[in-house]
Amino acid sequence: MAVSSAVARCPSITSCRGDHPKPSLSFSFSLFHSSPSNKASSLRKRASSSLVVKCGFEAGVGVMGTKLGMMTFFEPSGTAVPVTVVGFREGNVVTQVKTTSTDGYDSVQVGYRRVRDRKLTKPELGHLQKAGTVPLRHLQEFRLTSVEGFEPGNQIVVEDIFKEGDLVDVSGNSIGKGFQDWNSILIVTSVHSSILSKEEENTDSDDNNGGHGGNDGGDTSYGYGGIKRHNFKRGPMTHGSKSHRALGSIGAGTTPGHVYKGKKMPGRMGGTKTKIRKLKIVKIDKDLRVVMIKGAVPGKPGNLLRITPAKIVGKNIPKN
């Protein structure tokens, strides 16, 4: 099964927890005969011994690919499955092997997508020439528990590390949405211009009547980006409310006297590195050099993707 094979490829899963020795009796006894500051530091040291260390290793070496688009794949049973088609250009070659003795950790660096020499700098060309590879645009590392069997210049074949039914993690840059507030600012600006034109037309009548012409216009708040960017709820649309899509309060008054860092407000949305875990490989076409992955993956067609064996730990193991 895909689950068992993925677990077998990650021997580091069981070793990701921090197996620290328990504190001795003398250490525990010293907690009751130390100053308050020493006692607090000792308690912190003691608590840190039971923490779970985050696993930073990949479940296996991965590959890089290019998103081609989405389509519908029909299984032999007739079930329609939405899939993402990932193609592979020239590349996926091992460009460097790092070991604990030379670099302090074990990892495999892989290059992808051949380009012309003039597209790279001289240091980049020299690095690739040492590995005996052609000029490659993208270089990424896959940190592993063991790098045995990998040599610079080795070709990584997709069919050798993945098979149909395997679960993979796919990461890439998400689609950029731009600054989520600008459209509403343009709308407010047009409303302001229409109000000003009405005020200019009614200036004479306003002076004669001693009043103020025109009306107060629509909502002039500039905080509309929170609904799309942060899934905020909108305000009332009737009964005199003018805060339809505005943020509302962004903090207190004199205390603290400023907006806290990290406050959810309008801003740039999308265009960030995103990873989708445990996607199923539906089909591998050797002739077309494409892989069909069930579901959606980050980015637009043409986006660079990083595909690795899925990290399956504990309750994350799927039922099917």
PDB file of N, CA and C in Angstrom, residues 178-186 222-226 266-268:
ATOM      1  N   GLY A 178      -2.721  40.236  -5.082  1.00  0.00           N
ATOM      2  CA  GLY A 178      -2.517  41.674  -5.021  1.00  0.00           C
ATOM      3  C   GLY A 178      -2.935  42.258  -3.688  1.00  0.00           C
ATOM      4  N   PHE A 179      -2.974  43.593  -3.636  1.00  0.00           N
ATOM      5  CA  PHE A 179      -3.352  44.293  -2.404  1.00  0.00           C
ATOM      6  C   PHE A 179      -4.870  44.273  -2.278  1.00  0.00           C
ATOM      7  N   GLN A 180      -5.373  43.585  -1.268  1.00  0.00           N
ATOM      8  CA  GLN A 180      -6.820  43.434  -1.102  1.00  0.00           C
ATOM      9  C   GLN A 180      -7.410  44.635  -0.377  1.00  0.00           C
ATOM     10  N   ASP A 181      -7.671  45.685  -1.117  1.00  0.00           N
ATOM     11  CA  ASP A 181      -8.343  46.878  -0.623  1.00  0.00           C
ATOM     12  C   ASP A 181      -8.426  47.918  -1.718  1.00  0.00           C
ATOM     13  N   TRP A 182      -7.615  47.768  -2.755  1.00  0.00           N
ATOM     14  CA  TRP A 182      -7.472  48.838  -3.736  1.00  0.00           C
ATOM     15  C   TRP A 182      -8.749  49.050  -4.536  1.00  0.00           C
ATOM     16  N   ASN A 183      -9.461  47.989  -4.880  1.00  0.00           N
ATOM     17  CA  ASN A 183     -10.688  48.152  -5.651  1.00  0.00           C
ATOM     18  C   ASN A 183     -11.711  48.978  -4.891  1.00  0.00           C
ATOM     19  N   SER A 184     -11.809  48.721  -3.589  1.00  0.00           N
ATOM     20  CA  SER A 184     -12.767  49.478  -2.798  1.00  0.00           C
ATOM     21  C   SER A 184     -12.336  50.927  -2.671  1.00  0.00           C
ATOM     22  N   ILE A 185     -11.027  51.187  -2.643  1.00  0.00           N
ATOM     23  CA  ILE A 185     -10.556  52.568  -2.594  1.00  0.00           C
ATOM     24  C   ILE A 185     -10.945  53.302  -3.873  1.00  0.00           C
ATOM     25  N   LEU A 186     -10.841  52.607  -5.013  1.00  0.00           N
ATOM     26  CA  LEU A 186     -11.246  53.232  -6.268  1.00  0.00           C
ATOM     27  C   LEU A 186     -12.735  53.557  -6.256  1.00  0.00           C
ATOM     28  N   TYR A 222     -11.619  52.801   4.660  1.00  0.00           N
ATOM     29  CA  TYR A 222     -10.614  52.234   3.762  1.00  0.00           C
ATOM     30  C   TYR A 222     -10.159  50.867   4.275  1.00  0.00           C
ATOM     31  N   GLY A 223     -11.020  50.149   4.953  1.00  0.00           N
ATOM     32  CA  GLY A 223     -10.623  48.875   5.532  1.00  0.00           C
ATOM     33  C   GLY A 223     -11.440  47.726   5.017  1.00  0.00           C
ATOM     34  N   TYR A 224     -11.548  47.587   3.688  1.00  0.00           N
ATOM     35  CA  TYR A 224     -12.423  46.575   3.119  1.00  0.00           C
ATOM     36  C   TYR A 224     -11.720  45.258   2.822  1.00  0.00           C
ATOM     37  N   GLY A 225     -10.410  45.186   2.974  1.00  0.00           N
ATOM     38  CA  GLY A 225      -9.689  43.996   2.531  1.00  0.00           C
ATOM     39  C   GLY A 225      -9.781  42.820   3.467  1.00  0.00           C
ATOM     40  N   GLY A 226     -10.323  43.016   4.666  1.00  0.00           N
ATOM     41  CA  GLY A 226     -10.324  41.935   5.647  1.00  0.00           C
ATOM     42  C   GLY A 226     -11.264  40.803   5.312  1.00  0.00           C
ATOM     43  N   PRO A 266      -6.123  45.027   5.834  1.00  0.00           N
ATOM     44  CA  PRO A 266      -5.920  44.912   4.385  1.00  0.00           C
ATOM     45  C   PRO A 266      -4.439  44.883   4.032  1.00  0.00           C
ATOM     46  N   GLY A 267      -4.091  44.162   3.004  1.00  0.00           N
ATOM     47  CA  GLY A 267      -2.699  44.068   2.582  1.00  0.00           C
ATOM     48  C   GLY A 267      -2.554  43.109   1.420  1.00  0.00           C
ATOM     49  N   ARG A 268      -1.323  42.789   1.135  1.00  0.00           N
ATOM     50  CA  ARG A 268      -1.029  41.911   0.006  1.00  0.00           C
ATOM     51  C   ARG A 268      -1.448  40.484   0.334  1.00  0.00           C
TER      52      ARG A 268
END
